[in-house]
Coordinates of C-alpha atoms in Angstrom, one line a residue:
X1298 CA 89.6 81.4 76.2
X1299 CA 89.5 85.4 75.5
X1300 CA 89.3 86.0 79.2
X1301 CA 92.7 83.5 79.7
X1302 CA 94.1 85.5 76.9
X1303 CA 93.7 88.9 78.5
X1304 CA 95.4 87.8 81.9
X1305 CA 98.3 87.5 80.0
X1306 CA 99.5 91.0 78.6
X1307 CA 103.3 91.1 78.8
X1308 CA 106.7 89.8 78.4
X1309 CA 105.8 87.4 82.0
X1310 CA 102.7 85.6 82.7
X1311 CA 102.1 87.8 86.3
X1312 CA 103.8 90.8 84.8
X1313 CA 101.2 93.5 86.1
X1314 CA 99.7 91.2 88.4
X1315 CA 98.8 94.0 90.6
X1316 CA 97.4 96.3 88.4
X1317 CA 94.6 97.3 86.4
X1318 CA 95.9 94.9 83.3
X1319 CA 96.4 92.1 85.5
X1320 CA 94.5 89.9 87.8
X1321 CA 93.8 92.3 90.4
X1322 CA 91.3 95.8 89.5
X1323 CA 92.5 97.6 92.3
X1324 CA 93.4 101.1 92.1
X1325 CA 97.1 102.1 91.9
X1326 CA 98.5 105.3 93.2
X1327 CA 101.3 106.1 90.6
X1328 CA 104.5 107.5 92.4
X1329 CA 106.2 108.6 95.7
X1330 CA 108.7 111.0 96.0
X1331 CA 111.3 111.6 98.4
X1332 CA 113.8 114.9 98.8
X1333 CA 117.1 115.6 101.3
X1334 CA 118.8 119.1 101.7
X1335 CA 121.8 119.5 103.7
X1336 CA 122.9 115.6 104.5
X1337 CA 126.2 114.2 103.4
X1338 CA 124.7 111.1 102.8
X1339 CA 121.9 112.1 100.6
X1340 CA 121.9 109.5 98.1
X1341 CA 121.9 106.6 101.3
X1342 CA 118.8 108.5 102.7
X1343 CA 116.9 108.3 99.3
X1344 CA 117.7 104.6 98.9
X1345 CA 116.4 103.6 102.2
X1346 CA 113.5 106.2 101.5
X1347 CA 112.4 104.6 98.3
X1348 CA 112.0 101.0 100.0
X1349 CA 109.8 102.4 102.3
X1350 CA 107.7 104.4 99.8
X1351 CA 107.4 101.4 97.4
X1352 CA 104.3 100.4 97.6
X1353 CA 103.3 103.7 95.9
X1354 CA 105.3 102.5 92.8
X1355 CA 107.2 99.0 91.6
X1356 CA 108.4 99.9 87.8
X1357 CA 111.0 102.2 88.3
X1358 CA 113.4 103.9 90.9
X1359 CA 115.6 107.0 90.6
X1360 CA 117.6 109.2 92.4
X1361 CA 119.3 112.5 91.4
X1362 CA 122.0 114.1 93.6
X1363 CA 123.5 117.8 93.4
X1364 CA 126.2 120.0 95.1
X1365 CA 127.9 123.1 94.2
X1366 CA 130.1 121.4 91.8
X1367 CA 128.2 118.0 90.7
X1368 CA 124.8 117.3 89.5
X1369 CA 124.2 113.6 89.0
X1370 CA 122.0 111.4 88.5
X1371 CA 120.4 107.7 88.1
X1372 CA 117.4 105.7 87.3
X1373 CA 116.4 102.7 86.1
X1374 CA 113.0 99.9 85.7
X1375 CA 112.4 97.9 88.4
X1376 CA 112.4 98.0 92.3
X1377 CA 114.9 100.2 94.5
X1378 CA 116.7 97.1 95.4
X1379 CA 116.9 96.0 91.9
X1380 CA 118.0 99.3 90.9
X1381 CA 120.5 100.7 92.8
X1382 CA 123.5 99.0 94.3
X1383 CA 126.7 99.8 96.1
X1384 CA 128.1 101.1 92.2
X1385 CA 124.8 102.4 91.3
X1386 CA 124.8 104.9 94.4
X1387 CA 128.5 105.4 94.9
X1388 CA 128.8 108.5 92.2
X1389 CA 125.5 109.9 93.8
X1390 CA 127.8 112.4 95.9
X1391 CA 126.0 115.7 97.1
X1392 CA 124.6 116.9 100.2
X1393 CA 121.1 117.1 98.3
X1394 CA 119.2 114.9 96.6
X1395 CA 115.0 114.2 95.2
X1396 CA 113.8 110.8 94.4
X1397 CA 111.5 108.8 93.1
X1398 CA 109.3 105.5 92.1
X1399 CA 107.0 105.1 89.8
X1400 CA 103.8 102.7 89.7
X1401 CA 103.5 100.5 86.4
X1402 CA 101.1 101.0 83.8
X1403 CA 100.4 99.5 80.6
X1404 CA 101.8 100.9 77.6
X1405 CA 103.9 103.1 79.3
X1406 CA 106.6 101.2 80.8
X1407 CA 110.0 102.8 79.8
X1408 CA 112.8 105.0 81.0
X1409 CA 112.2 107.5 79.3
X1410 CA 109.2 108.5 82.1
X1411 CA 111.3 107.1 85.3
X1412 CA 111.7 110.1 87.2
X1413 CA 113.6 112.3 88.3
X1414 CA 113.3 114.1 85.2
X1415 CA 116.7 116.2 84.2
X1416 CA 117.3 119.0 82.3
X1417 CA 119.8 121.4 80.7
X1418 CA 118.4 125.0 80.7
X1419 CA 119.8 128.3 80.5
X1420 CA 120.4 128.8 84.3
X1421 CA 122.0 125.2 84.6
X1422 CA 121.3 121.7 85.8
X1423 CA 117.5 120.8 87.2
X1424 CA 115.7 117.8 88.5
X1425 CA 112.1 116.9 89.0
X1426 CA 110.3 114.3 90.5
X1427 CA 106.2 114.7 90.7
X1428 CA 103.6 112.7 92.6
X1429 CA 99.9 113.4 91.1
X1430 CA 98.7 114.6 87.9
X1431 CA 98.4 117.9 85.7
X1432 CA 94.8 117.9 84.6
X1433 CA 95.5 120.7 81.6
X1434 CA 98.9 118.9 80.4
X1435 CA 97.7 117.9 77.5
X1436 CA 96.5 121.2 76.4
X1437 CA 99.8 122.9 77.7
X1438 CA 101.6 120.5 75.9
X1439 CA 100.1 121.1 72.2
X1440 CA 100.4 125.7 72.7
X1441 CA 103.9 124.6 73.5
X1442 CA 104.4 122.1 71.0
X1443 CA 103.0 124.5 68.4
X1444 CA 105.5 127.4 69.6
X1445 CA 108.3 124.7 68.7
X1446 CA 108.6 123.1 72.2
X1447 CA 109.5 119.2 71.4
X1448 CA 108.8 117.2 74.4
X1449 CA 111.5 113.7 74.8
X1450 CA 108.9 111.9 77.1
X1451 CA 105.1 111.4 77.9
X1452 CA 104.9 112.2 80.9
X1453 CA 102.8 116.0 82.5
X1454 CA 106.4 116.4 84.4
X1455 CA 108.1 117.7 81.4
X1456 CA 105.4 119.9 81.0
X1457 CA 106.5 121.5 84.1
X1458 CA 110.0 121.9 83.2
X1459 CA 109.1 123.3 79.4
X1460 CA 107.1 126.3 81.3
X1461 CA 110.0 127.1 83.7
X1462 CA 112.6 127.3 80.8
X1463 CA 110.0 129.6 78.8
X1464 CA 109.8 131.5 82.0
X1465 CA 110.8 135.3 81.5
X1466 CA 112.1 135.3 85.1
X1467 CA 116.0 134.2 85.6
X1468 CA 115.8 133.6 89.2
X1469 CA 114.9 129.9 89.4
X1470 CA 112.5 130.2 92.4
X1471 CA 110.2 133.1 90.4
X1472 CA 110.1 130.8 87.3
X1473 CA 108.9 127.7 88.9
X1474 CA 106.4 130.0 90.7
X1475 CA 105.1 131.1 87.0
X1476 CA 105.3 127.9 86.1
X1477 CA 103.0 126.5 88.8
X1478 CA 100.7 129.5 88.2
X1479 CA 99.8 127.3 84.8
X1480 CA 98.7 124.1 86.2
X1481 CA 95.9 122.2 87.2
X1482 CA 95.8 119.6 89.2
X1483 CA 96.5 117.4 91.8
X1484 CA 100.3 117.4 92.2
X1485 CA 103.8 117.3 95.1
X1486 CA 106.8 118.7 93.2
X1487 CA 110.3 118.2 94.0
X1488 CA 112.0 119.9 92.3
X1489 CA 116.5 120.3 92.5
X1490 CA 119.1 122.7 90.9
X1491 CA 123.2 122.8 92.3
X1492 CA 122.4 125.0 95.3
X1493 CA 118.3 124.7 95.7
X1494 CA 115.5 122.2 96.8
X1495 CA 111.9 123.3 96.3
X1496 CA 108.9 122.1 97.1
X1497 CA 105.7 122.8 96.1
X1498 CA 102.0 121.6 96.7
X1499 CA 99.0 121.9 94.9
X1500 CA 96.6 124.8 95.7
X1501 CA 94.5 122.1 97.1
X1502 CA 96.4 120.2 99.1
X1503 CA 95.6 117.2 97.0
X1504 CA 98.4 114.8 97.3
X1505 CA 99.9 114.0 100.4
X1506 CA 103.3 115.5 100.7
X1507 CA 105.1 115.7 104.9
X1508 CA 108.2 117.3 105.8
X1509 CA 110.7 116.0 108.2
X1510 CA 114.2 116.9 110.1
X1511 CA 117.0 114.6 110.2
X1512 CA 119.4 116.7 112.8
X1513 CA 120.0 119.9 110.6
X1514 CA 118.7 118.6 107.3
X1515 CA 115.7 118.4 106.0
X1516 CA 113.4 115.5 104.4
X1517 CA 110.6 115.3 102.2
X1518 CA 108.6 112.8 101.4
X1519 CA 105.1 111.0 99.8
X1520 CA 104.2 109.9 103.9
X1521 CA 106.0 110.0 107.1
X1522 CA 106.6 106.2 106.8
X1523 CA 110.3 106.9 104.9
X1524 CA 111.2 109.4 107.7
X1525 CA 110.9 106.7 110.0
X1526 CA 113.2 104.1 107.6
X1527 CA 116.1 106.9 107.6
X1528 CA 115.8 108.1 111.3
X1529 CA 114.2 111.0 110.8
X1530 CA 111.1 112.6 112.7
X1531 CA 108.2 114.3 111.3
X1532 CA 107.9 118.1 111.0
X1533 CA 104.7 119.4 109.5
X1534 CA 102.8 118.2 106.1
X1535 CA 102.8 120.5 103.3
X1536 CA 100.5 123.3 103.1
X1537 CA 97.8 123.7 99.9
X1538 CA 99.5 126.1 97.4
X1539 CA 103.0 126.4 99.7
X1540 CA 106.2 126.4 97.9
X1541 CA 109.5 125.8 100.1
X1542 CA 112.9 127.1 99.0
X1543 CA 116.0 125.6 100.7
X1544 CA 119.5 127.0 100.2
X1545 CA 122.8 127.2 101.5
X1546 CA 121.2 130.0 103.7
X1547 CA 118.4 127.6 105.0
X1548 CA 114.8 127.2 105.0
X1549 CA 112.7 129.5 102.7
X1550 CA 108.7 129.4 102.9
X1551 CA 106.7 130.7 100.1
X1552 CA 103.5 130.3 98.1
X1553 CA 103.1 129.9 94.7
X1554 CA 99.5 130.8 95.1
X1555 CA 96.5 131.4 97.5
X1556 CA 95.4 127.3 99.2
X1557 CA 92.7 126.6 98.0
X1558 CA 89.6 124.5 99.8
X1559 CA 91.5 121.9 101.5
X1560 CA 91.0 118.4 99.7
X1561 CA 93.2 115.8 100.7
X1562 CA 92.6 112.3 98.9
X1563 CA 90.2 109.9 100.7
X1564 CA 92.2 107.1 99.0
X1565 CA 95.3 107.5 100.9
X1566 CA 93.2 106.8 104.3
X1567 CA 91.2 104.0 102.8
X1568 CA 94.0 101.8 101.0
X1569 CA 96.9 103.7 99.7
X1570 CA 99.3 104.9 102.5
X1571 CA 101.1 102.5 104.9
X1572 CA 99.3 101.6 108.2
X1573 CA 101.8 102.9 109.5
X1574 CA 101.7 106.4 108.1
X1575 CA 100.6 109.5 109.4
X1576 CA 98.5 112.1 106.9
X1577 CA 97.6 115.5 108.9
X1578 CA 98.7 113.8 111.8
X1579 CA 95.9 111.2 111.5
X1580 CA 97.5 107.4 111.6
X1581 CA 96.3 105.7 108.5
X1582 CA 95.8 102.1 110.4
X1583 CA 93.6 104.0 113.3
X1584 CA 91.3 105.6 110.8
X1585 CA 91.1 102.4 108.9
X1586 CA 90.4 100.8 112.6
X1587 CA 87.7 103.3 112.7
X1588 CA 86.6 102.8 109.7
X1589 CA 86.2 99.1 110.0
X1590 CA 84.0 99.9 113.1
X1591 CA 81.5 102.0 111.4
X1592 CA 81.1 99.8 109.1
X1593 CA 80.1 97.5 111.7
X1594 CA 77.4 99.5 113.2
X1595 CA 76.3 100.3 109.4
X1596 CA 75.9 96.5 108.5
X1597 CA 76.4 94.1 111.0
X1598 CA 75.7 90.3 109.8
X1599 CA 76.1 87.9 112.1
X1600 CA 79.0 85.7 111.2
X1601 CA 81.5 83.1 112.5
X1602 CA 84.6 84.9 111.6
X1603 CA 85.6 88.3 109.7
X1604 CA 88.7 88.1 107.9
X1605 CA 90.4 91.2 105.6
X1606 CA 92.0 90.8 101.9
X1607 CA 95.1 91.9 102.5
X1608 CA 96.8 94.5 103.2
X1609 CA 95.2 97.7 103.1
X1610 CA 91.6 95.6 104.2
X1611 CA 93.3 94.4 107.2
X1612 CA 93.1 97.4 109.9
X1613 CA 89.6 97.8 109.0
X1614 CA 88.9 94.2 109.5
X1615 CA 90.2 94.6 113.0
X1616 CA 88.0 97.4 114.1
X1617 CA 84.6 95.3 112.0
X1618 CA 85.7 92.5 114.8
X1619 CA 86.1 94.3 117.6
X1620 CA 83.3 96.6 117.3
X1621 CA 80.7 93.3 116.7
X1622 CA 82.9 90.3 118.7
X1623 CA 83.2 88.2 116.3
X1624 CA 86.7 86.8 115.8
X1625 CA 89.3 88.4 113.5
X1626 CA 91.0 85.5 111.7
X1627 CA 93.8 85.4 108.8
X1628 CA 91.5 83.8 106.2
X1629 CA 93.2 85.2 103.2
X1630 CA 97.5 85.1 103.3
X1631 CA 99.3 87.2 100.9
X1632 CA 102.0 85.3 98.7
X1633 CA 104.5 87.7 98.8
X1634 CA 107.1 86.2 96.8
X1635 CA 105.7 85.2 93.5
X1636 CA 107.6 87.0 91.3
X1637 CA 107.7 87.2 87.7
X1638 CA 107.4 83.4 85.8
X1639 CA 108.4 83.1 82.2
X1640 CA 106.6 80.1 82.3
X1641 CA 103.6 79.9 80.5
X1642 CA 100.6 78.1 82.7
X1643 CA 98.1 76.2 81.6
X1644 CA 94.8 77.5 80.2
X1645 CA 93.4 75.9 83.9
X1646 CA 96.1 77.9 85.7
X1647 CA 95.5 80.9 83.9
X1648 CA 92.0 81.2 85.4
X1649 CA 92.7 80.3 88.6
X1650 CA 95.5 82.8 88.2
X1651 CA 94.1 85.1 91.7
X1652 CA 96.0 82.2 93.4
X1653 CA 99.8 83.0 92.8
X1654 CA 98.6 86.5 94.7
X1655 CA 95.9 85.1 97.8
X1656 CA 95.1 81.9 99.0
X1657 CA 92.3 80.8 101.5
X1658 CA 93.2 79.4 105.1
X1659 CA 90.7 76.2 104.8
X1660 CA 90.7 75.1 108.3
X1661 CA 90.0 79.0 109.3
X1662 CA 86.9 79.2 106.7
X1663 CA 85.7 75.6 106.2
X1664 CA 82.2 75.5 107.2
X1665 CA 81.9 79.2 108.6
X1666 CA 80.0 81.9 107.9
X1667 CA 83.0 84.4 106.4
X1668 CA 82.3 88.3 106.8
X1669 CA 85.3 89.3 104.0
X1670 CA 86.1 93.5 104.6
X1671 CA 87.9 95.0 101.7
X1672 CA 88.8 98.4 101.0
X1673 CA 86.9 98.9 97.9
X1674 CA 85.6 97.5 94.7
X1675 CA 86.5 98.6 91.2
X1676 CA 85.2 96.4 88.0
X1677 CA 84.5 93.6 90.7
X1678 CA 86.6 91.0 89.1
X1679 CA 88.5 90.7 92.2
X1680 CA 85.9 90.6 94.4
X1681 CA 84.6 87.6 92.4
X1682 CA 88.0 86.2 92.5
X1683 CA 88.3 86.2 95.8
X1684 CA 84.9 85.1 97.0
X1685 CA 85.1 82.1 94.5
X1686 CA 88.4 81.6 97.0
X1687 CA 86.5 81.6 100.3
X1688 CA 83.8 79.3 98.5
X1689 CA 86.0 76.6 97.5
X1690 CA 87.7 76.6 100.8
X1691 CA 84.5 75.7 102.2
X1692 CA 83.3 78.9 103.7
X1693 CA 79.0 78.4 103.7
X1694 CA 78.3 82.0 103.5
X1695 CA 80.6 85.1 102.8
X1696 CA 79.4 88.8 103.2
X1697 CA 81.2 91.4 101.8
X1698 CA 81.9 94.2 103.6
X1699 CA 83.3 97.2 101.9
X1700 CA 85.2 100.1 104.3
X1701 CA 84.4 102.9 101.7
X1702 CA 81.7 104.2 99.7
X1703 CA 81.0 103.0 96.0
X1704 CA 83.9 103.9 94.0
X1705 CA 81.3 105.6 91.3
X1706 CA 83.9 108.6 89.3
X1707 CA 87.6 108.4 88.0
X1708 CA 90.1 110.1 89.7
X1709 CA 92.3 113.1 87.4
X1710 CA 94.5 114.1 90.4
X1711 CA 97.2 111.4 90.4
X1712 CA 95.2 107.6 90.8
X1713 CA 95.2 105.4 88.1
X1714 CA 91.7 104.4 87.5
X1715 CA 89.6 103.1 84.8
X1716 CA 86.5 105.2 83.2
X1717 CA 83.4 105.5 84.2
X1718 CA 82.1 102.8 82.2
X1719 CA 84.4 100.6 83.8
X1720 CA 83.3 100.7 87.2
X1721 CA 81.1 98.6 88.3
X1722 CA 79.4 101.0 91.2
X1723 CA 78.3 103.6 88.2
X1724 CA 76.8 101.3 86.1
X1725 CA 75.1 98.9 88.6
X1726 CA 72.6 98.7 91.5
X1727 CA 74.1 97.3 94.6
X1728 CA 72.1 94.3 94.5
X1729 CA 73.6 93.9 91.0
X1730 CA 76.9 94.3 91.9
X1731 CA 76.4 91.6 95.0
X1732 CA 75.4 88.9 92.4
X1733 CA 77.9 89.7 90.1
X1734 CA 80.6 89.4 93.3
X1735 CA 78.6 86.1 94.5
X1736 CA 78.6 87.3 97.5
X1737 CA 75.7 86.5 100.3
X1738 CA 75.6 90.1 101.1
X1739 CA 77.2 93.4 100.6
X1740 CA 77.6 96.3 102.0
X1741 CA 79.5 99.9 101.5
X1742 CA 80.3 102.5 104.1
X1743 CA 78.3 105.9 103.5
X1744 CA 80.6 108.6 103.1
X1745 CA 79.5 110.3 106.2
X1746 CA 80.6 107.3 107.9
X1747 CA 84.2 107.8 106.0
X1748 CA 84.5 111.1 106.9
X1749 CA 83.8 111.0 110.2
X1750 CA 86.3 108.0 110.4
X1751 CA 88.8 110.2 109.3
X1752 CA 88.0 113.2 111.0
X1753 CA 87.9 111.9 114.6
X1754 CA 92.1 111.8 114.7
X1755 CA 92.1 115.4 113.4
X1756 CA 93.6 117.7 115.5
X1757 CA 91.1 120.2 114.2
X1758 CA 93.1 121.6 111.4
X1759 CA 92.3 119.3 108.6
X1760 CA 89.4 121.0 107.0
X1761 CA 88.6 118.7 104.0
X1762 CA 88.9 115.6 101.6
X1763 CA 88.4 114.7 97.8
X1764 CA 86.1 112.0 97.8
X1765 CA 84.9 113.0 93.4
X1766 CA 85.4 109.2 93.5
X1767 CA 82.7 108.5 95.5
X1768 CA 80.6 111.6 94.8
X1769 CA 81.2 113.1 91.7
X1770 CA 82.1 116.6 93.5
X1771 CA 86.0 117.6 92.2
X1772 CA 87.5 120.8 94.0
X1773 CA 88.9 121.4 90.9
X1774 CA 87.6 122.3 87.1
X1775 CA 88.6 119.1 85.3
X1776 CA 89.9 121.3 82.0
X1777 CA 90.2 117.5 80.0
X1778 CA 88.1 114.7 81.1
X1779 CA 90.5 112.6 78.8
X1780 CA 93.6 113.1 81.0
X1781 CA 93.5 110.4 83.8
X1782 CA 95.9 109.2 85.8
X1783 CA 99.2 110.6 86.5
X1784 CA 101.7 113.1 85.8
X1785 CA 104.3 110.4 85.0
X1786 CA 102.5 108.8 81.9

């Protein structure tokens, strides 16, 4: 009965279904952000930029749009589409604009945090949107408090704009440069006044953060997948520690600071980012491919069929087919239309609650030997889940196949993740975490074979990768092991 109970944490019965409260332990990247300078059509661009960033963030959408003479703004809970309509987005009028959605997390879900942020300070009107997380917010946040500050939401963001008003600098552009100076963390700021866009990234490169061209404008965004939903072609990425300044004289490059060792998340190769994205010019669903292959040669089983949870699991199931010849087969749909039920299940449905989100193909499964590939495994619940699935759809065996190393460390640059204690690779041996999955067999990808995954679609200039997740090694001094997650909450 306790374990019913717990599915069941808000308002709607699959309310969170696809976070860490609800059925599914996967990991959550908390927000994407999207930017336009020097389009007409600004608030248009955003909109169609959201939808294609929003699997990086389902609770809340906003857009803030600014010209010479206006500086508007709105947000609200709930998807892009559900947010903003044609009288929404109508008195969004400016030539440049920043956006935003956020990821849901418990506790926190109010619009208070949906972002962009907006302020009054003494040099005008100013606008931030974030993707990542200031490690040292906390502690920021209480010297400021103390000095009188008072801080309207929860979330590291304000932080940010708190530190540019106290700034002893007028000029906008040196102030958020002091202000950067302060933080720690993992972090891709947008940041808007009435005639400037910045952009800045952190010293490590962290967060993934691209820069397009839409004729004479310019885009920014979380991945090059929303340049492709607004027409636009990719530019560069971001560089570790750069700050961009765009005005009505044009593009302005900068640094807030000296890059740091370049450490781009592992996460967004293994199961964040679209398939269809590109990171450092490396496209997400080839490295997955290669991934998926390595993983092969690593661990082959011999099996009837290899199927992928989807749908970050999916391009590495490929390549874990192709590279051994056993047939790729859909054994796991996606229901992508459940929605949110006020109706209150039984204590039956309840636990067999996984099934509004996956269901088994029988007639693929039934009586095979199922190699299942999945991106990674948190506290294992959904691995358990989802097993149990194959088993009662008549699969004799099914080895798990896992296209990343053991998730062992929480993340403090931006990922929602649980603490240590929580995940199951920290606290358990592998053959441990097999029975506890009910799997047949399990293996995880060595992080050599990750890397190297990766790194054979570099062009040569992508030097390195955050994997603390899976190794415990952080490029950064973590100032307050308390502070996990992201700079929205």
């Amino acid at each position: 009965m306790s374990d019913a109970v717990k599915l069941w944490t808000g308002e709607f019965y699959n309310e969170g279904v696809s976070g860490h409260s609800g059925l599914f332990d996967k990991l959550n990247e908390e927000c994407g952000v999207f930017g336009v300078f020097g389009h007409p059509d600004a608030s248009s661009l955003c909109y169609y930029g959201l939808h294609a960033l929003q699997h990086r963030g389902q609770e809340s959408a906003g857009i803030c749009t600014a010209d010479p003479d206006h500086f508007q703004y709105y947000r609200g809970m709930g998807l892009a589409k559900e947010v903003f309509n044609s009288e929404t987005l109508g008195p969004l009028t400016g030539s440049s604009a920043i956006a935003h959605v956020r990821y849901s997390t418990a506790g926190e879900s109010k619009l208070a945090n949906a972002q962009p942020l907006v302020f009054k300070y003494r040099e005008g009107d100013l606008a931030i949107a974030t993707n990542g997380n200031l490690d040292n917010a906390n502690i920021i946040k209480r010297n400021l408090e103390k000095q009188g500050s008072i801080f309207q939401t929860t979330s590291d963001t304000e932080v940010l704009a708190h530190l540019i008003a106290r700034s002893k600098h007028d000029d906008i552009v040196d102030a958020v440069k002091d202000a950067l100076q302060q933080v720690v963390g993992g972090f891709a700021f947008l940041i808007l006044t009435r005639d400037k866009l910045i952009a800045a990234l952190d010293p490590n490169g962290l967060r993934p953060f691209v820069i397009g061209r839409l004729g004479s404008a310019y885009l920014f965004a979380s991945e090059t997948c929303a340049f492709d939903a607004v027409g636009g072609t990719y530019y560069r990425d971001m560089k570790p520690g750069e700050l961009l300044v765009l005005d009505r004289d044009g593009l302005h490059e900068d640094r807030f600071t000296e890059g740091g060792q370049r450490a781009i998340c592992a996460m967004e190769y293994i199961y964040f980012a679209r398939p269809d994205s590109d990171i450092d010019t490396i496209n997400i669903h080839s490295a997955r491919k290669r991934m998926g292959k390595r993983l092969a040669t690593e661990a082959f089983v011999d099996a009837d069929v290899v199927t992928g949870v989807p749908d970050s699991s999916i391009s590495a199931a490929i390549g874990f087919a192709e590279q051994t010849g056993i047939p790729y087969e859909l054994g796991l749909i996606k229901n992508r239309y459940t929605g949110r039920t006020f109706i209150q299940p039984s204590q039956e449905l309840r636990e067999q609650g996984v099934k509004m989100k996956l269901s088994a193909v029988r007639k693929v499964v039934e009586g095979k030997r199922v190699v299942m590939i999945d991106d990674s495994i948190v506290r294992g619940t959904t691995s358990l889940r989802i097993v149990n699935l194959l088993r009662e759809a008549g699969a004799t065996e099914v080895h798990v196949r896992i296209s990343s190393p053991p998730f062992m460390n929480p993340c403090y640059y931006g990922i929602d993740t649980p603490s240590r204690k929580e995940l199951i690779a920290a606290m358990h041996s592998l053959e441990e975490i097999r029975k506890a999955i009910n799997a047949d067999s399990l293996h995880f990808l060595s992080r050599e074979g990750l890397l190297e995954s990766i790194g054979e679609g570099s062009t040569g200039k992508q030097s390195g990768y955050c994997t603390a997740c899976f190794d415990n090694s952080y490029p950064t001094e973590i100032v307050d092991v308390t502070k996990i997650g992201c700079a929205c909450d």
